[in-house]
Short mmCIF file of C-alpha atoms in Angstrom, two decimals:
data_model
loop_
_atom_site.label_atom_id
_atom_site.label_comp_id
_atom_site.label_asym_id
_atom_site.label_seq_id
_atom_site.Cartn_x
_atom_site.Cartn_y
_atom_site.Cartn_z
CA MET A 1 -44.08 -86.06 25.79
CA GLU A 2 -44.38 -85.84 29.78
CA TRP A 3 -47.64 -83.83 30.97
CA TRP A 4 -45.27 -81.35 32.57
CA GLN A 5 -43.62 -80.51 29.19
CA GLN A 6 -47.00 -80.42 27.59
CA LEU A 7 -48.03 -77.42 30.09
CA GLY A 8 -44.55 -75.54 29.34
CA PHE A 9 -42.88 -76.22 32.44
CA SER A 10 -38.81 -77.18 32.29
CA SER A 11 -39.18 -79.69 35.10
CA GLU A 12 -42.04 -81.94 37.10
CA ALA A 13 -40.88 -80.32 40.27
CA GLU A 14 -41.51 -76.76 38.87
CA ALA A 15 -45.16 -77.68 37.71
CA ILE A 16 -45.81 -79.12 41.21
CA ALA A 17 -44.46 -75.94 42.57
CA ARG A 18 -46.79 -74.15 40.24
CA GLY A 19 -50.12 -76.46 41.43
CA GLU A 20 -50.13 -78.33 38.81
CA SER A 21 -50.31 -82.51 38.90
CA GLU A 22 -50.73 -85.24 36.46
CA GLU A 23 -54.00 -86.33 37.69
CA VAL A 24 -55.05 -82.62 37.17
CA PHE A 25 -53.84 -82.43 33.68
CA ASN A 26 -55.53 -86.13 32.77
CA ARG A 27 -58.75 -84.87 34.14
CA THR A 28 -58.45 -81.77 31.99
CA ARG A 29 -57.52 -84.33 28.96
CA ASN A 30 -60.70 -86.86 29.46
CA ILE A 31 -63.12 -84.24 29.05
CA THR A 32 -66.33 -84.31 27.10
CA PRO A 33 -66.59 -83.19 23.64
CA ASP A 34 -69.06 -80.48 24.45
CA THR A 35 -66.69 -78.98 27.13
CA THR A 36 -63.36 -79.23 24.92
CA SER A 37 -63.21 -75.95 23.48
CA ASP A 38 -63.79 -74.53 26.88
CA MET A 39 -61.05 -76.55 28.62
CA ASP A 40 -58.40 -75.66 25.53
CA LYS A 41 -59.05 -72.04 26.36
CA GLU A 42 -58.33 -72.65 29.90
CA THR A 43 -55.42 -74.40 29.18
CA GLU A 44 -53.98 -71.84 27.02
CA LEU A 45 -54.98 -69.27 29.85
CA ILE A 46 -52.94 -70.98 32.17
CA LYS A 47 -50.05 -71.88 29.89
CA GLU A 48 -49.61 -67.84 29.24
CA PHE A 49 -50.00 -67.15 33.06
CA VAL A 50 -47.13 -69.92 33.91
CA GLY A 51 -45.08 -68.66 30.89
CA SER A 52 -45.18 -64.77 32.63
CA GLN A 53 -44.57 -66.13 36.02
CA LYS A 54 -40.77 -67.63 34.79
CA VAL A 55 -37.92 -66.72 37.21
CA GLU A 56 -36.04 -63.69 35.33
CA ASP A 57 -32.50 -64.24 34.84
CA LYS A 58 -31.03 -61.74 36.98
CA GLU A 59 -27.90 -61.18 35.04
CA SER A 60 -30.07 -60.18 32.09
CA VAL A 61 -29.93 -56.16 31.60
CA ILE A 62 -32.38 -54.28 29.11
CA PRO A 63 -30.44 -52.16 27.36
CA ASP A 64 -30.81 -48.17 27.93
CA ASN A 65 -31.16 -46.41 24.39
CA THR A 66 -31.29 -42.83 26.37
CA GLU A 67 -28.02 -40.89 25.11
CA THR A 68 -25.93 -39.69 27.93
CA PRO A 69 -24.52 -35.97 27.00
CA SER A 70 -21.05 -35.49 26.35
CA LYS A 71 -18.94 -33.93 28.99
CA TYR A 72 -15.75 -31.49 28.57
CA ILE A 73 -12.78 -29.76 30.00
CA ILE A 74 -11.01 -26.59 28.77
CA VAL A 75 -7.49 -26.81 28.33
CA GLN A 76 -4.89 -24.58 26.45
CA GLY A 77 -3.57 -26.11 23.11
CA THR A 78 0.11 -26.01 21.90
CA ASP A 79 -0.66 -22.14 20.81
CA GLY A 80 -1.61 -20.82 23.60
CA ARG A 81 -5.37 -20.62 22.97
CA TYR A 82 -8.34 -22.67 24.95
CA ILE A 83 -10.11 -25.71 23.37
CA SER A 84 -12.26 -28.44 24.61
CA GLN A 85 -11.35 -32.12 25.45
CA GLN A 86 -13.90 -34.27 26.43
CA ASP A 87 -13.66 -35.91 29.90
CA ALA A 88 -16.27 -37.88 31.55
CA ALA A 89 -15.61 -36.12 34.75
CA GLY A 90 -15.91 -32.64 32.87
CA THR A 91 -18.22 -29.54 33.94
CA TYR A 92 -18.77 -28.42 30.72
CA THR A 93 -21.07 -29.88 28.01
CA ASP A 94 -22.04 -29.13 24.26
CA ALA A 95 -24.45 -26.06 25.00
CA ASN A 96 -21.77 -24.23 27.28
CA VAL A 97 -18.44 -25.33 26.51
CA GLN A 98 -17.61 -23.11 23.24
CA ALA A 99 -19.00 -19.84 25.03
CA GLU A 100 -16.68 -20.69 27.87
CA ILE A 101 -13.56 -21.01 25.57
CA ASP A 102 -14.50 -17.68 23.53
CA ARG A 103 -14.43 -15.69 26.87
CA LEU A 104 -11.25 -17.27 28.19
CA ASN A 105 -9.70 -16.45 24.71
CA ALA A 106 -10.71 -13.20 24.72
CA GLN A 107 -9.44 -12.44 28.26
CA ARG A 108 -6.25 -13.92 27.22
CA ASP A 109 -5.83 -11.63 23.80
CA ALA A 110 -6.81 -8.77 25.93
CA THR A 111 -4.28 -9.28 28.66
CA LEU A 112 -1.47 -9.87 25.78
CA LEU A 113 -2.15 -6.69 24.42
CA ALA A 114 -2.29 -4.47 27.35
CA ASN A 115 1.35 -6.33 28.30
CA LYS A 116 2.54 -5.32 24.79
CA SER A 117 1.42 -1.87 25.33
CA SER A 118 2.98 -1.59 28.71
CA GLY A 119 6.25 -2.75 27.69
CA GLY A 120 5.33 -6.32 28.98
CA GLY A 121 6.47 -9.58 27.16
CA SER A 122 4.83 -10.64 24.01
CA GLY A 123 4.76 -14.52 24.64
CA SER A 124 1.72 -16.67 23.18
CA GLY A 125 1.35 -18.60 27.10
CA GLY A 126 1.83 -22.06 24.82
CA GLY A 127 1.92 -25.25 26.37
CA GLY A 128 -0.73 -27.65 27.14
CA GLY A 129 -2.30 -28.90 29.91
CA VAL A 130 -5.70 -27.87 32.05
CA TYR A 131 -6.72 -24.38 32.26
CA THR A 132 -5.80 -22.62 35.64
CA PRO A 133 -4.58 -19.52 36.87
CA ARG A 134 -1.19 -18.95 36.51
CA THR A 135 2.04 -16.24 35.80
CA SER A 136 4.70 -15.78 33.24
CA ASP A 137 8.26 -16.31 34.04
CA VAL A 138 10.36 -14.05 31.63
CA ASP A 139 13.84 -15.05 31.31
CA TYR A 140 16.24 -11.74 31.74
CA THR A 141 19.65 -11.74 30.20
CA PRO A 142 21.34 -8.51 31.26
CA VAL A 143 22.30 -6.22 28.21
CA GLU A 144 25.83 -5.24 28.26
CA SER A 145 26.28 -1.10 28.05
CA THR A 146 27.88 0.56 24.86
CA GLY A 147 28.56 3.47 26.74
CA LEU A 148 26.17 5.61 24.96
CA SER A 149 23.28 7.28 25.93
CA THR A 150 19.59 6.58 24.43
CA LYS A 151 19.61 9.54 22.30
CA GLU A 152 23.23 8.96 20.84
CA GLU A 153 22.36 5.51 19.79
CA ALA A 154 19.29 6.81 18.48
CA LYS A 155 21.33 9.33 16.19
CA LEU A 156 23.72 6.23 14.99
CA ARG A 157 20.71 4.14 14.09
CA PHE A 158 18.76 7.06 12.53
CA PRO A 159 21.40 9.47 10.64
CA TYR A 160 19.01 11.13 8.52
CA LEU A 161 16.21 11.54 11.45
CA ASP A 162 15.81 15.37 12.43
CA GLU A 163 17.29 16.41 16.08
CA ARG A 164 13.31 17.11 17.05
CA LEU A 165 12.04 13.69 15.84
CA ILE A 166 15.24 11.99 17.72
CA ASP A 167 13.57 13.46 20.63
CA VAL A 168 10.38 11.99 20.29
CA TYR A 169 11.80 8.32 19.06
CA VAL A 170 13.58 8.79 22.67
CA GLN A 171 10.73 9.41 24.49
CA GLY A 172 8.67 6.69 23.01
CA PHE A 173 11.55 3.98 23.82
CA ILE A 174 11.77 5.26 27.02
CA ASP A 175 8.08 4.94 27.85
CA THR A 176 7.50 1.73 25.99
CA GLY A 177 10.91 -0.16 25.87
CA ASP A 178 9.96 -1.24 22.37
CA SER A 179 11.83 0.55 19.57
CA GLN A 180 9.18 -0.48 17.12
CA LEU A 181 6.43 0.92 19.26
CA ALA A 182 8.83 4.06 19.66
CA ILE A 183 8.88 4.55 15.81
CA LEU A 184 5.10 4.12 15.59
CA GLN A 185 4.70 6.78 18.16
CA MET A 186 7.29 9.12 16.43
CA ARG A 187 5.52 8.82 13.27
CA SER A 188 2.16 9.64 14.52
CA ASP A 189 3.16 12.89 16.38
CA PRO A 190 2.37 16.36 14.67
CA LEU A 191 5.96 17.37 14.63
CA MET A 192 6.13 14.95 11.58
CA GLU A 193 4.33 17.12 9.17
CA THR A 194 6.37 19.76 10.53
CA VAL A 195 9.72 18.17 9.50
CA TYR A 196 8.48 16.63 6.52
CA PRO A 197 5.31 18.67 4.95
CA GLY A 198 3.34 16.51 2.58
CA ILE A 199 4.52 13.21 4.14
CA ARG A 200 1.31 12.14 5.41
CA LYS A 201 -2.41 11.26 3.54
CA THR A 202 -5.51 12.55 4.62
CA ASP A 203 -6.14 9.30 6.45
CA GLY A 204 -3.11 9.48 8.45
CA THR A 205 -0.78 7.10 7.31
CA LEU A 206 2.67 7.99 5.41
CA ARG A 207 3.37 8.21 1.57
CA MET A 208 6.88 7.07 2.25
CA THR A 209 9.45 6.60 5.01
CA GLU A 210 11.94 9.56 6.23
CA GLN A 211 14.43 8.54 3.69
CA GLU A 212 12.54 8.18 0.76
CA TYR A 213 10.93 11.43 1.43
CA ILE A 214 14.54 13.21 2.04
CA VAL A 215 15.67 11.46 -1.03
CA ALA A 216 12.86 12.44 -3.13
CA LYS A 217 13.19 16.45 -1.88
CA GLU A 218 16.71 16.33 -2.99
CA PHE A 219 16.42 15.00 -6.30
CA MET A 220 13.50 17.42 -6.85
CA GLU A 221 15.89 20.30 -5.76
CA LEU A 222 18.70 19.07 -7.81
CA GLU A 223 16.53 18.87 -11.10
CA LEU A 224 15.55 22.53 -10.47
CA ARG A 225 19.05 23.33 -10.13
CA ASN A 226 19.88 22.04 -13.40
CA TYR A 227 17.46 24.68 -14.83
CA ASN A 228 19.55 27.47 -13.17
CA LEU A 229 16.27 27.80 -10.57
CA ASN A 230 17.05 28.40 -6.65
CA PRO A 231 15.26 25.29 -5.11
CA GLN A 232 14.56 27.71 -1.83
CA VAL A 233 12.01 29.77 -4.19
CA PHE A 234 10.05 26.71 -5.15
CA GLY A 235 10.06 25.17 -1.75
CA GLU A 236 5.96 24.93 -1.78
CA ASP A 237 5.99 23.97 -5.10
CA ILE A 238 8.31 20.85 -3.83
CA VAL A 239 5.90 19.80 -0.99
CA GLU A 240 2.83 20.41 -3.30
CA ALA A 241 4.56 17.48 -5.76
CA ILE A 242 4.98 15.32 -2.70
CA SER A 243 1.65 15.75 -1.57
CA GLY A 244 0.19 15.06 -4.68
CA ASP A 245 2.12 11.90 -5.26
CA VAL A 246 4.31 12.78 -7.86
CA SER A 247 7.09 10.80 -8.09
CA PRO A 248 10.34 12.48 -8.90
CA GLN A 249 11.05 10.67 -12.08
CA GLU A 250 7.31 12.31 -12.85
CA PHE A 251 8.70 15.79 -11.62
CA SER A 252 11.44 15.64 -13.72
CA GLU A 253 9.39 14.53 -16.71
CA ARG A 254 7.44 17.66 -16.04
CA LEU A 255 10.30 20.32 -15.80
CA GLN A 256 11.74 18.74 -18.91
CA THR A 257 8.32 18.95 -20.83
CA GLY A 258 7.55 22.23 -20.04
CA TYR A 259 11.03 23.77 -20.63
CA GLN A 260 10.74 22.31 -24.03
CA ASN A 261 7.27 23.77 -24.77
CA ILE A 262 8.69 26.85 -23.54
CA VAL A 263 11.85 27.44 -25.11
CA GLN A 264 9.97 27.05 -28.57
CA ASN A 265 7.70 30.39 -27.84
CA ILE A 266 10.48 32.72 -25.73
CA PRO A 267 10.76 35.16 -28.37
CA GLN A 268 7.03 35.91 -28.29
CA VAL A 269 6.40 35.51 -24.44
CA GLN A 270 9.47 37.86 -24.00
CA GLU A 271 7.99 40.33 -26.58
CA VAL A 272 4.56 40.24 -24.48
CA TYR A 273 6.13 40.94 -21.15
CA MET A 274 8.16 43.90 -22.60
CA ARG A 275 5.31 45.39 -24.07
CA GLU A 276 2.34 44.82 -21.62
CA PHE A 277 4.63 45.00 -18.21
CA ASN A 278 8.04 46.74 -19.69
CA LEU A 279 9.71 43.45 -18.17
CA ASP A 280 12.82 42.44 -20.12
CA LEU A 281 12.58 38.50 -18.98
CA ASN A 282 15.18 35.90 -19.87
CA GLU A 283 14.53 32.37 -20.44
CA GLU A 284 15.06 31.12 -16.69
CA SER A 285 12.56 34.19 -15.37
CA ILE A 286 9.78 32.77 -17.85
CA PHE A 287 10.39 29.03 -17.11
CA GLY A 288 10.09 29.74 -13.23
CA MET A 289 6.67 31.06 -13.74
CA PHE A 290 5.66 27.73 -15.40
CA VAL A 291 7.13 25.78 -12.35
CA SER A 292 5.23 28.13 -9.60
CA PRO A 293 2.46 30.40 -11.23
CA ARG A 294 1.57 31.47 -8.09
CA LEU A 295 4.40 33.70 -7.68
CA SER A 296 3.86 37.27 -9.32
CA THR A 297 5.85 38.42 -12.03
CA ALA A 298 8.03 41.09 -10.19
CA VAL A 299 8.82 38.86 -7.22
CA LEU A 300 9.53 35.74 -9.44
CA ASP A 301 11.32 38.07 -11.64
CA ASN A 302 14.01 38.75 -8.36
CA GLN A 303 13.96 35.62 -7.47
CA ILE A 304 14.96 33.94 -10.41
CA ARG A 305 17.81 35.98 -10.97
CA GLN A 306 19.09 35.67 -7.34
CA SER A 307 18.65 31.78 -7.79
CA GLN A 308 20.90 32.13 -11.27
CA ILE A 309 23.73 33.95 -9.14
CA ILE A 310 23.65 31.09 -6.34
CA ALA A 311 23.80 28.67 -9.06
CA GLU A 312 26.67 30.13 -10.87
CA ALA A 313 28.63 30.84 -7.45
CA GLU A 314 28.05 27.04 -6.94
CA THR A 315 29.07 25.97 -9.92
CA ALA A 316 32.26 28.03 -9.84
CA LEU A 317 33.01 27.48 -5.87
CA GLY A 318 31.02 24.62 -5.04
CA SER A 319 28.19 23.98 -2.80
CA SER A 320 26.72 26.54 -0.13
CA ALA A 321 29.23 29.04 -1.65
CA LEU A 322 26.74 32.14 -1.67
CA THR A 323 23.85 32.68 0.88
CA VAL A 324 20.84 34.20 -0.29
CA ALA A 325 21.02 37.36 1.62
CA ALA A 326 24.13 37.74 -0.48
CA ALA A 327 22.88 36.93 -3.81
CA ARG A 328 19.77 39.12 -3.20
CA GLY A 329 22.51 42.01 -2.35
CA LEU A 330 24.40 41.28 -5.80
CA GLN A 331 20.58 41.04 -7.86
CA GLN A 332 19.66 44.27 -6.35
CA GLN A 333 23.11 46.00 -7.58
CA GLY A 334 22.21 44.66 -11.20
CA LEU A 335 24.24 41.74 -11.35
CA SER A 336 23.07 39.42 -14.41
CA GLN A 337 23.65 35.59 -14.58
CA ALA A 338 26.34 36.22 -17.55
CA GLN A 339 28.33 38.55 -15.40
CA ALA A 340 27.94 36.04 -12.29
CA ARG A 341 29.45 33.51 -14.02
CA ARG A 342 32.32 35.36 -15.26
CA GLY A 343 32.97 37.37 -11.74
CA PHE A 344 32.65 33.70 -9.57
CA GLN A 345 34.87 31.88 -12.35
CA GLY A 346 37.46 35.00 -12.14
CA ALA A 347 37.27 34.67 -8.20
CA SER A 348 37.93 30.86 -7.83
CA THR A 349 41.16 30.89 -9.93
CA ILE A 350 42.71 34.58 -8.60
CA LEU A 351 40.96 34.82 -5.31
CA PRO A 352 43.03 32.20 -3.52
CA GLY A 353 46.38 34.07 -3.98
CA LEU A 354 44.83 37.76 -3.54
CA SER A 355 43.56 36.75 -0.08
CA GLY A 356 46.81 34.90 1.01
CA GLY A 357 48.39 38.47 0.14
CA ALA A 358 45.87 40.64 1.84
CA GLU A 359 46.22 38.87 4.83
CA ARG A 360 49.76 38.52 4.75
CA PHE A 361 49.92 42.59 4.16
CA GLY A 362 47.27 43.14 6.89
CA ARG A 363 44.60 44.09 4.46
CA GLY A 364 42.44 41.36 5.70
CA PRO A 365 40.80 38.65 3.45
CA ILE A 366 38.86 39.46 0.53
CA SER A 367 35.56 37.67 -0.38
CA GLU A 368 33.94 36.50 -3.59
CA THR A 369 31.49 38.67 -3.49
CA GLU A 370 33.64 41.75 -3.15
CA TYR A 371 35.84 40.03 -6.08
CA VAL A 372 32.27 39.97 -8.09
CA GLN A 373 31.62 43.67 -7.32
CA ALA A 374 34.88 45.15 -7.91
CA THR A 375 35.33 43.12 -11.04
CA GLU A 376 31.66 43.02 -12.45
CA LEU A 377 29.65 45.90 -10.82
CA GLY A 378 32.34 48.49 -10.93
CA ASP A 379 32.89 48.68 -7.25
CA GLN A 380 36.01 51.45 -7.03
CA GLY A 381 36.74 51.10 -3.53
CA ILE A 382 37.11 47.40 -3.15
CA ALA A 383 38.55 47.82 -6.95
CA GLN A 384 41.54 49.81 -5.54
CA ASN A 385 42.16 47.64 -2.48
CA ILE A 386 42.63 44.64 -4.68
CA ARG A 387 45.03 46.43 -7.05
CA ARG A 388 47.06 47.33 -4.05
CA VAL A 389 47.12 44.10 -3.01
CA GLU A 390 48.35 43.04 -6.39
CA SER A 391 51.30 45.72 -6.33
CA GLN A 392 52.43 44.37 -3.09
CA ILE A 393 52.37 40.85 -4.32
CA THR A 394 54.21 41.71 -7.36
CA SER A 395 56.46 43.91 -5.46
CA ALA A 396 57.20 41.10 -2.86
CA SER A 397 57.69 38.56 -5.49
CA SER A 398 60.42 41.04 -7.16
CA ALA A 399 62.30 41.70 -4.06
CA ALA A 400 63.04 38.42 -3.22
CA ALA A 401 63.71 37.33 -6.78
CA GLY A 402 66.59 40.41 -7.00
CA ALA A 403 67.79 41.22 -3.52
CA LYS A 404 71.32 39.75 -2.33
CA GLN A 405 72.82 40.13 0.93
CA LEU A 406 76.42 41.42 1.03
CA ARG A 407 79.44 39.82 3.61
CA THR A 408 78.79 43.36 5.37
CA GLY A 409 75.19 41.91 5.92
CA GLU A 410 73.82 44.71 3.70
CA VAL A 411 70.79 43.91 1.21
CA VAL A 412 71.15 45.03 -2.06
CA GLY A 413 69.22 44.72 -5.38
CA LEU A 414 65.79 45.60 -3.29
CA GLU A 415 63.62 47.95 -5.22
CA GLU A 416 59.93 48.61 -3.47
CA SER A 417 57.50 49.89 -6.13
#
């Protein structure tokens, strides 16, 4: 091995450049035994020094293990909400990017809500890309006019709504431009409780829709009519049932069960009322007190009889045949349910001909109430008028059948009674 190799150099020129020479090397090798150890140490120190002075490879780079913080930009996702996207040129880091995303999304949600409430668009603002302030372009499609006013359209759309609520809905639609918001505004109006008492729960929500309320109320009224009870007398009880979440089916079952139990005890109950209160109550009156205990006995008795009279009139002549005022008048004159049934059934068959004859003879029409007063309550004035009309009708029929006109123009065979 060459001397310069032994010294750790890659070439003789490098060793000479470092101040070494073969002569010095050989001299250091020919040392006395006493100094060998010291020289060896010196040689080792020289080698370490020379090794540390080697030329550094300029292309080698000491790796830097320090982690570089991630950078982000904020973009909009496909649903329009803001998300982060890693980007070396970004201005956000892990420490602050989520807070900024939350702020932008909250601002976006508030803007959408404000636009919705004010009649603006409800678009989600979708589309990707870097976040930049922007405006929304709304496509406008002209709506063909139907020729109807907003109120007329509302009546066609909601034929079951009360006229007052139609006005509230129309105003809500004008304010918001949104039919659903207009419905919500109408249902939050205090007028709802006036038109549909009992429809609202204590927390302000509705028990049922307007249509469901109307159907439930009409069903309960019909059930009361089946027991010869006037629904108008029990209006508060129907509202109380609705407010108590009593279904129409449950209402019907309660009436049926109650009536069966009462009918079994009718004689005893009638005896008690006659003995204690001198009241001769029929089955309907007693049952009516079961349906509506809040009514006093005397008032209930009168109202029950009125409901019986109305029920008989509607059975014979159709719905709305008799007003409450007319029924009250007949009840005050002492008309019973049996008399009402007989009188109105007679009116349904006989009165059309009588009224037509009365008008033909200039006597004016005869009403169903007058007919019942004459035939069942003994009103002589009305009865005499009816007899005259019947007589004239009979005479006119006889005259028409027996009359004969001669060639001279005379009418013979005509006798008036």
